[in-house]
mmCIF file of C-alpha atoms in Angstrom:
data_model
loop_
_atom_site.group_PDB
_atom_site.id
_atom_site.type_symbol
_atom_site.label_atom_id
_atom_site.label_comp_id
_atom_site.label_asym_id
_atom_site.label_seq_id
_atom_site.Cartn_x
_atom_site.Cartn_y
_atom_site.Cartn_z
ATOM 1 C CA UNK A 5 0.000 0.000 0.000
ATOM 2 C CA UNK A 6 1.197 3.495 -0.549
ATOM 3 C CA UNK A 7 0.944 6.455 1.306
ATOM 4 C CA UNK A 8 0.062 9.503 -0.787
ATOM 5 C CA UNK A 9 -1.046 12.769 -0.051
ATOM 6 C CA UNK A 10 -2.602 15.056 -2.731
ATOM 7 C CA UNK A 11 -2.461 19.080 -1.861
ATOM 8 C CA UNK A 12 -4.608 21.278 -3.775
ATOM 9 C CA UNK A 13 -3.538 24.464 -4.968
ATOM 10 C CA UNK A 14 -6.192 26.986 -6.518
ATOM 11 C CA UNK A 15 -9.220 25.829 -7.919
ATOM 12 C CA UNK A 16 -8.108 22.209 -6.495
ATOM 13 C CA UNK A 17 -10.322 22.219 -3.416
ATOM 14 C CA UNK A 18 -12.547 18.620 -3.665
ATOM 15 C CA UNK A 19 -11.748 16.231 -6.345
ATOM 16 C CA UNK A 20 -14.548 14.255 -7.036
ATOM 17 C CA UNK A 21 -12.655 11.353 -7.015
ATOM 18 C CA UNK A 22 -11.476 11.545 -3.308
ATOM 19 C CA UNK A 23 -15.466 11.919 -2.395
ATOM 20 C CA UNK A 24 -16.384 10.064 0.822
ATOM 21 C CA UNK A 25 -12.968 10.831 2.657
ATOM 22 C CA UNK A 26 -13.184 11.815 6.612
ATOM 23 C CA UNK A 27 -11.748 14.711 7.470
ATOM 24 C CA UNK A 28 -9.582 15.101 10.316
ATOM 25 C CA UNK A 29 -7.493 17.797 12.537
ATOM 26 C CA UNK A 30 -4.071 16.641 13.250
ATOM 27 C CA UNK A 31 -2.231 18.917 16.313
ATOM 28 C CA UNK A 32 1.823 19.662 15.451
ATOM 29 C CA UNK A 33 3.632 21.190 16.881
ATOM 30 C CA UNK A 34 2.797 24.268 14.934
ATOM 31 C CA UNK A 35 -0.849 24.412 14.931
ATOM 32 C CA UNK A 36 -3.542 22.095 13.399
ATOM 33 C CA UNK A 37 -3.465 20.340 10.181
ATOM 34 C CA UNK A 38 -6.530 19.751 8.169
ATOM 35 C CA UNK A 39 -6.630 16.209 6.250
ATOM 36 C CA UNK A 40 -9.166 14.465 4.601
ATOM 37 C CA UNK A 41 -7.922 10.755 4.718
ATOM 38 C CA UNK A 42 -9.351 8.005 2.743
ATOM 39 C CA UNK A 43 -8.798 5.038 0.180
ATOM 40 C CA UNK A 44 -8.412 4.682 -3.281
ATOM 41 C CA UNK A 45 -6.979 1.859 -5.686
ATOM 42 C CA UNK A 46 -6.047 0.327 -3.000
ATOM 43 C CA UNK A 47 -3.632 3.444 -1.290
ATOM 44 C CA UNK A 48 -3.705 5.559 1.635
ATOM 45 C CA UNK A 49 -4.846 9.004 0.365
ATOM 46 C CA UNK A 50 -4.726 12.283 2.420
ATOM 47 C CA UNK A 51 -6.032 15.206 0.519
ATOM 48 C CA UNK A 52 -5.014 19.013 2.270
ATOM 49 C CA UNK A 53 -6.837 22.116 0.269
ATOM 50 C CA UNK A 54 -3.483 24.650 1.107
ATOM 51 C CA UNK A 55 -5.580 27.501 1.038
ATOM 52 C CA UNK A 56 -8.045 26.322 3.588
ATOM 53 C CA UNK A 57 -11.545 26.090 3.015
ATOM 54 C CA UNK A 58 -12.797 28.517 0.790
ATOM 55 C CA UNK A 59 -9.681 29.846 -0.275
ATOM 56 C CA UNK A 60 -9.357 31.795 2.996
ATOM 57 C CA UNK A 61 -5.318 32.236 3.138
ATOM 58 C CA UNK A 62 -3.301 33.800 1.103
ATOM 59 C CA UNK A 63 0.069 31.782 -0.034
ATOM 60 C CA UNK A 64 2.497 34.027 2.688
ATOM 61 C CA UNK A 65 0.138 32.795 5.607
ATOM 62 C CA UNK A 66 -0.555 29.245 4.957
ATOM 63 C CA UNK A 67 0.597 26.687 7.751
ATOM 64 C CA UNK A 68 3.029 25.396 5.465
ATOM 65 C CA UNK A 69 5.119 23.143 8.982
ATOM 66 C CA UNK A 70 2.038 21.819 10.415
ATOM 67 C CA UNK A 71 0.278 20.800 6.793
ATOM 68 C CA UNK A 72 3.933 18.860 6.331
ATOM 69 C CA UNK A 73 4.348 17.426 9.768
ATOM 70 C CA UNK A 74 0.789 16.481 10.353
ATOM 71 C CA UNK A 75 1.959 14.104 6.722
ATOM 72 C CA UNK A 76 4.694 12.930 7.844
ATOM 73 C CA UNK A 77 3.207 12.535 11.013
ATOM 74 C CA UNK A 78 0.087 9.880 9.359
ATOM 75 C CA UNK A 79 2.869 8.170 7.597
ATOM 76 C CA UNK A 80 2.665 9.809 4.129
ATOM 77 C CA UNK A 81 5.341 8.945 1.664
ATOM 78 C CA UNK A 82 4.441 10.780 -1.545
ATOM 79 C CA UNK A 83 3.191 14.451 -1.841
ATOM 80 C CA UNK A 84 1.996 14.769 -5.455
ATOM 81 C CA UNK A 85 0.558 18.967 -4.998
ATOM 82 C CA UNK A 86 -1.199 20.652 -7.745
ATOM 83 C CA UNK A 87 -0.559 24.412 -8.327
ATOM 84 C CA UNK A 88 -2.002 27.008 -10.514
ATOM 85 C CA UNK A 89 1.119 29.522 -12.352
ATOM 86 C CA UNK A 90 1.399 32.466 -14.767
ATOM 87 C CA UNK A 91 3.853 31.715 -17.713
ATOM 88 C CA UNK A 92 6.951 33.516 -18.366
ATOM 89 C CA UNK A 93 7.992 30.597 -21.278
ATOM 90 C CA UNK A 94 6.028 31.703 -25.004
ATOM 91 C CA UNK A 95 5.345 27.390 -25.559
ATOM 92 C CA UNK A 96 4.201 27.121 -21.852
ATOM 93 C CA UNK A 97 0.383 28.217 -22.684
ATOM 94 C CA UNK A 98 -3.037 28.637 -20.515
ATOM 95 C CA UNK A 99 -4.563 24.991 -20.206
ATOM 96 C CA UNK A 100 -0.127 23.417 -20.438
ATOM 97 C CA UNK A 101 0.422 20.635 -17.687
ATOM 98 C CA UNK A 102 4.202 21.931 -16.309
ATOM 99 C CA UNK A 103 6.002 18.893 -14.157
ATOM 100 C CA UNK A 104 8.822 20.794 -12.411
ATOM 101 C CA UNK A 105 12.514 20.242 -12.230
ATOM 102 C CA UNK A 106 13.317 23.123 -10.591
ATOM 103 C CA UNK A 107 12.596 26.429 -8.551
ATOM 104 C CA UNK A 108 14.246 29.976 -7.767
ATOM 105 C CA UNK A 109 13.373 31.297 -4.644
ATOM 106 C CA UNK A 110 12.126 34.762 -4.100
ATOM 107 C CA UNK A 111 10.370 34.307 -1.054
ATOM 108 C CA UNK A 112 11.258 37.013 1.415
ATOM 109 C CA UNK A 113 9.243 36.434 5.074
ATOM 110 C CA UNK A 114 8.380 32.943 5.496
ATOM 111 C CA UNK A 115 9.790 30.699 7.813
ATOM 112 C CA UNK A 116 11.668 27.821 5.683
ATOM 113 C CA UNK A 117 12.724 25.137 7.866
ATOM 114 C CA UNK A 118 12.074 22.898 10.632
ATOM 115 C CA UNK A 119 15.745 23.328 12.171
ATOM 116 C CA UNK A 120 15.863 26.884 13.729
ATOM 117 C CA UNK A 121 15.817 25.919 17.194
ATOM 118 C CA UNK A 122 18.016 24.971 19.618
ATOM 119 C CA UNK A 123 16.015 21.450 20.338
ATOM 120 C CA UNK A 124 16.505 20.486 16.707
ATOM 121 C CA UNK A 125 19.850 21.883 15.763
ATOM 122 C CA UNK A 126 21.339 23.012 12.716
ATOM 123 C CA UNK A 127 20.802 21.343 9.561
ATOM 124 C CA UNK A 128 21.357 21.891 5.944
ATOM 125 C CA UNK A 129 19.610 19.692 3.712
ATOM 126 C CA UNK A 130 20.661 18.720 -0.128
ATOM 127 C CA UNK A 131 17.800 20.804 -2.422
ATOM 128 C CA UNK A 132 20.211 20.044 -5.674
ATOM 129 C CA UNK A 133 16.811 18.619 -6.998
ATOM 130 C CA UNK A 134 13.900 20.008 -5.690
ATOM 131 C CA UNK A 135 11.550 17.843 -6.607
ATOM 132 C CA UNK A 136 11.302 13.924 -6.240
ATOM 133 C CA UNK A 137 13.074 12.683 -9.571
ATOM 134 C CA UNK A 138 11.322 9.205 -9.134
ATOM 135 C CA UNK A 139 7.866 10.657 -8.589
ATOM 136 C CA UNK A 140 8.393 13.282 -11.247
ATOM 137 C CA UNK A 141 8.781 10.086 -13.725
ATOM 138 C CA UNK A 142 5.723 8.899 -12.427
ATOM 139 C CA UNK A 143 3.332 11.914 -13.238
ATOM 140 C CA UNK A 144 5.193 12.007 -16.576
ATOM 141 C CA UNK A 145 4.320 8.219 -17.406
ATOM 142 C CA UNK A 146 0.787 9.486 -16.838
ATOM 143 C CA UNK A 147 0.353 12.226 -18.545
ATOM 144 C CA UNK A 148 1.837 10.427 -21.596
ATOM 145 C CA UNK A 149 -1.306 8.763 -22.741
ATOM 146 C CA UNK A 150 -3.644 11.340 -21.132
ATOM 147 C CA UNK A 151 -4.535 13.632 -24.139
ATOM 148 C CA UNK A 152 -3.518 16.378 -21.443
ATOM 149 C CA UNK A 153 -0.452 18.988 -23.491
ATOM 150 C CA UNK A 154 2.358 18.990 -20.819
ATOM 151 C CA UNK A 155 6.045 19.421 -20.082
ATOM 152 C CA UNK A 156 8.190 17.130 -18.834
ATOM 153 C CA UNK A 157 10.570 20.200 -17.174
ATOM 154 C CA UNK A 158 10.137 23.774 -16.162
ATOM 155 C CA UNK A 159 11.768 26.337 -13.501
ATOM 156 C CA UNK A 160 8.992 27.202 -10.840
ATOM 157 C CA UNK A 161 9.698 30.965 -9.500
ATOM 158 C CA UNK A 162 8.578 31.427 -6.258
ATOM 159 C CA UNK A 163 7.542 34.960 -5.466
ATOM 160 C CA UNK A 164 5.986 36.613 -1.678
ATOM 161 C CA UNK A 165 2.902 37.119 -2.919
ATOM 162 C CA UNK A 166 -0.210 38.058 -2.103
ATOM 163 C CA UNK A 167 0.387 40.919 -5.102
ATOM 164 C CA UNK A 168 1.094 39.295 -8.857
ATOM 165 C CA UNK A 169 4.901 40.292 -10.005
ATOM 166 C CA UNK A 170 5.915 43.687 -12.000
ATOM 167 C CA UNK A 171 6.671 43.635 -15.732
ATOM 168 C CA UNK A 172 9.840 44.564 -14.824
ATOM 169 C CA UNK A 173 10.342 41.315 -11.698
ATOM 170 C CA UNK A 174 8.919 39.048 -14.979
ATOM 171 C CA UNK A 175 11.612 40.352 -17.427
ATOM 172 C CA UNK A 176 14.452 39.646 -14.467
ATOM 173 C CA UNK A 177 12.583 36.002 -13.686
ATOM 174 C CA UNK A 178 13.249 35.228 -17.507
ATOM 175 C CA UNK A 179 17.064 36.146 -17.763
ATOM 176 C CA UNK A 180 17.273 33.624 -14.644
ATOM 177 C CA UNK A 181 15.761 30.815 -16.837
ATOM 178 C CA UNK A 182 12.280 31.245 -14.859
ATOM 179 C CA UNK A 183 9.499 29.097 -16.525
ATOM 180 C CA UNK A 184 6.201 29.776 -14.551
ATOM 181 C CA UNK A 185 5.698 31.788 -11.719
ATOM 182 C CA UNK A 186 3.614 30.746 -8.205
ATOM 183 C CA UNK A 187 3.269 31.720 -4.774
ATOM 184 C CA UNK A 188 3.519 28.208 -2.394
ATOM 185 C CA UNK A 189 6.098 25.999 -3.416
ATOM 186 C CA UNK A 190 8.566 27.130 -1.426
ATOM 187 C CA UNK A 191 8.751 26.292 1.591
ATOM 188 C CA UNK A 192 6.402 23.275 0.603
ATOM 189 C CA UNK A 193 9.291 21.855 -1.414
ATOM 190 C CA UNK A 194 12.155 22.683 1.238
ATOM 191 C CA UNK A 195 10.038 21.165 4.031
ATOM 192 C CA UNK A 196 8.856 18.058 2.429
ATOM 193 C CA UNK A 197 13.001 17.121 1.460
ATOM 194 C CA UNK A 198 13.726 17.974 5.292
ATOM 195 C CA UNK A 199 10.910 15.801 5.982
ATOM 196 C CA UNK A 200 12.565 12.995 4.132
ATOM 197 C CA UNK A 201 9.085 12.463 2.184
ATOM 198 C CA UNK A 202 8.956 12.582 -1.670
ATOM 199 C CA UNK A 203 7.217 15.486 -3.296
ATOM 200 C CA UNK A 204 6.460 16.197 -7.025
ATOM 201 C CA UNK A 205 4.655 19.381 -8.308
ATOM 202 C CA UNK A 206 2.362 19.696 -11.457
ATOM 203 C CA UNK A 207 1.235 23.002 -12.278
ATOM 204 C CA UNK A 208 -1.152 24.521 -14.510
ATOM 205 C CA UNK A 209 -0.947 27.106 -16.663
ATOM 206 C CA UNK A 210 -3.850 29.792 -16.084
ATOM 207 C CA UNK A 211 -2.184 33.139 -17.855
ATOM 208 C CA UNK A 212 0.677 34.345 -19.046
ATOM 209 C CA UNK A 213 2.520 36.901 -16.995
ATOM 210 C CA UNK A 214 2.735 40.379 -16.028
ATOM 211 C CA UNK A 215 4.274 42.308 -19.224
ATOM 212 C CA UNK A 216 3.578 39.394 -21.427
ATOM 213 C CA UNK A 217 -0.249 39.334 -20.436
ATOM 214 C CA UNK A 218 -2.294 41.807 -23.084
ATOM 215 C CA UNK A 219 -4.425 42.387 -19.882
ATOM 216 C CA UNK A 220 -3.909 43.344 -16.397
ATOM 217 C CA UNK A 221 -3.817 40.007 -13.905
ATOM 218 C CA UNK A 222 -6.928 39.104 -11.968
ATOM 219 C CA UNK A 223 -7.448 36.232 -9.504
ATOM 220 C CA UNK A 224 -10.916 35.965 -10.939
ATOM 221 C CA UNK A 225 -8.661 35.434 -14.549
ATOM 222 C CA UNK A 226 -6.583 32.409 -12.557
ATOM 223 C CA UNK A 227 -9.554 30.780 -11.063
ATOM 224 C CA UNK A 228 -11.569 30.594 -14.409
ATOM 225 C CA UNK A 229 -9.001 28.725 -16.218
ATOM 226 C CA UNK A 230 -8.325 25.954 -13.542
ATOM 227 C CA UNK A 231 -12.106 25.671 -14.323
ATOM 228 C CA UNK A 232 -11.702 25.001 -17.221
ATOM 229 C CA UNK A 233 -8.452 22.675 -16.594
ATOM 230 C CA UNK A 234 -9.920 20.902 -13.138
ATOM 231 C CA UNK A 235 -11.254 18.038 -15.116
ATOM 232 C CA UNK A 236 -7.571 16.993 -16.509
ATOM 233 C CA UNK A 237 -6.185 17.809 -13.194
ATOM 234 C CA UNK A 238 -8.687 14.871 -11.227
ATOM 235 C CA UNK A 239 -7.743 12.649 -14.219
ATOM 236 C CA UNK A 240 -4.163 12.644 -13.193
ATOM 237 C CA UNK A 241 -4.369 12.443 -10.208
ATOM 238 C CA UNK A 242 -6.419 9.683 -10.303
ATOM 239 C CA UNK A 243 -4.094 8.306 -12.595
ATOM 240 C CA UNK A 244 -1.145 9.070 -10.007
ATOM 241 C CA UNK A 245 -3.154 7.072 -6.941
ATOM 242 C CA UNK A 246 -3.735 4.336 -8.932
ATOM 243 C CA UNK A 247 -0.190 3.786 -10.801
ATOM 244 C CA UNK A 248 1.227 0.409 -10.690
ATOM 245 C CA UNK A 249 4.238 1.083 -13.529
ATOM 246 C CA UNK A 250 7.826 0.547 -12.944
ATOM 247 C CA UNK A 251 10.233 2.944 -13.108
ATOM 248 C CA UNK A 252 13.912 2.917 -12.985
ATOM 249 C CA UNK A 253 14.465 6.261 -11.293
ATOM 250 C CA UNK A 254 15.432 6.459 -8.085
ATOM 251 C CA UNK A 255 15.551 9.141 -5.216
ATOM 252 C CA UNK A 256 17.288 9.396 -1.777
ATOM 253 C CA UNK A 257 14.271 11.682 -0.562
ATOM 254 C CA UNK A 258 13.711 9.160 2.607
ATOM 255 C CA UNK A 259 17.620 9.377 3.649
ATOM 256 C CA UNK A 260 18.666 12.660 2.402
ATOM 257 C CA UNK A 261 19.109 13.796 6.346
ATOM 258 C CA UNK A 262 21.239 10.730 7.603
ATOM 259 C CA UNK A 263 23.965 13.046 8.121
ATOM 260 C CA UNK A 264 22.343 14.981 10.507
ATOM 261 C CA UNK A 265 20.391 12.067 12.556
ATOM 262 C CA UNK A 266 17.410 11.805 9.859
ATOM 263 C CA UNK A 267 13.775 13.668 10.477
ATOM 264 C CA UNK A 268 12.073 13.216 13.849
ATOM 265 C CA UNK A 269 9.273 14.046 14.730
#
């Protein structure tokens, strides 16, 4: 059996697929965790919406340590989480499927890590690949025969948020080989890897960015094409829940803190 967790980004609040789950609180120790925990195909599968009910926080506020440690904390081994981006890359279009490789961070107040106390000690964790290369090849395998247009890399920029970027932040994001821009990977990503769990993102094109956009940004602009895209989106990860495949890659996401004593909780 595996142990997967889905989070939703925007628009990705209550697959239909994962209907019938129980939702539960889980204390950490850095506030409560909402999961909705369930079965499917066979797998453990805990679904977090990131933005809470409602979409009721904005990316710079959300719980990202509890959502991760309340995971870890159930046993989850896989974090496959959906997010919705603006496009900096011309061939990386509204409606495009983009499975990460990498991510620039320009986060600025968020806390990043579980290892800035004394208790825990000082740790600095391998991010040379941000993303699980072995579950990566798995979302790949199934978007191959999906019908769903996708790419198989792309550079995730990670800005503060709430606000959208500036033309001029864009133009800068592009000479650093930016592909999309979001608001929540980071520290999702970072916290997972210290967390010794796997984590893959997909995200989904909804506009292209400021600058490059023939129209101002709107939220309302975002949410309307993840309608439009939700339906591909619960396909996949259907798909992803229910994969039985082989594949050769490897990771050393569970071990990648032996040097410093691995993760506790």
């Amino acid at each position: 059996m595996r142990k997967i967790a889905i989070i939703g980004g925007t628009g990705v609040y209550s697959p239909e697929s994962l209907s019938g789950f129980k939702s539960k609180v889980i204390q950490t120790p850095y506030g409560p965790a909402l999961c909705n925990i369930g079965e499917m195909a066979g797998n453990m599968v805990v679904f977090i919406t990131r933005h809470g009910v409602g979409h009721s926080t904005p990316p710079h506020k959300i719980n990202y340590r509890a959502n991760i440690w309340a995971l870890k904390s159930i046993g989850v081994e896989e974090i496959f989480a959906t997010t919705a981006v603006g496009s900096i890359n011309p061939a990386m279009k509204a409606g495009h499927f983009v499975v990460c490789d990498q991510v620039l961070d320009f986060t600025k107040s968020r806390i990043n890590t579980f290892y800035d106390t004394p208790e825990r000690g000082v740790a600095h964790v391998d991010f040379t690949e941000p993303y699980c290369p072995t579950l990566r090849a798995r979302v790949i395998d199934c978007l191959k025969d999906s019908g769903i247009t996708f790419h198989k890399t792309g550079t995730y920029v990670c800005t503060e948020g709430p606000r959208f970027e500036s033309a001029a932040e864009v133009k800068m994001f592009a000479k650093l080989g930016g592909d999309v821009l979001g608001m929540t990977n980071i520290p999702e990503s970072l916290l997972a890897r210290e967390a010794e769990t796997c984590y893959t993102n997909c995200s989904i094109v909804t506009n292209m960015a400021a600058g490059i956009s023939k129209t101002p940004l709107s939220h309302s602009e975002v949410v309307e094409e993840m309608d439009r895209s939700i339906k591909n989106m619960e396909k996949l990860i259907s798909a992803f829940i229910a994969y039985n495949g082989h594949i050769s890659c490897s990771c050393n996401c569970h071990n990648c803190m032996d040097e410093f004593g691995s993760f506790k909780l």
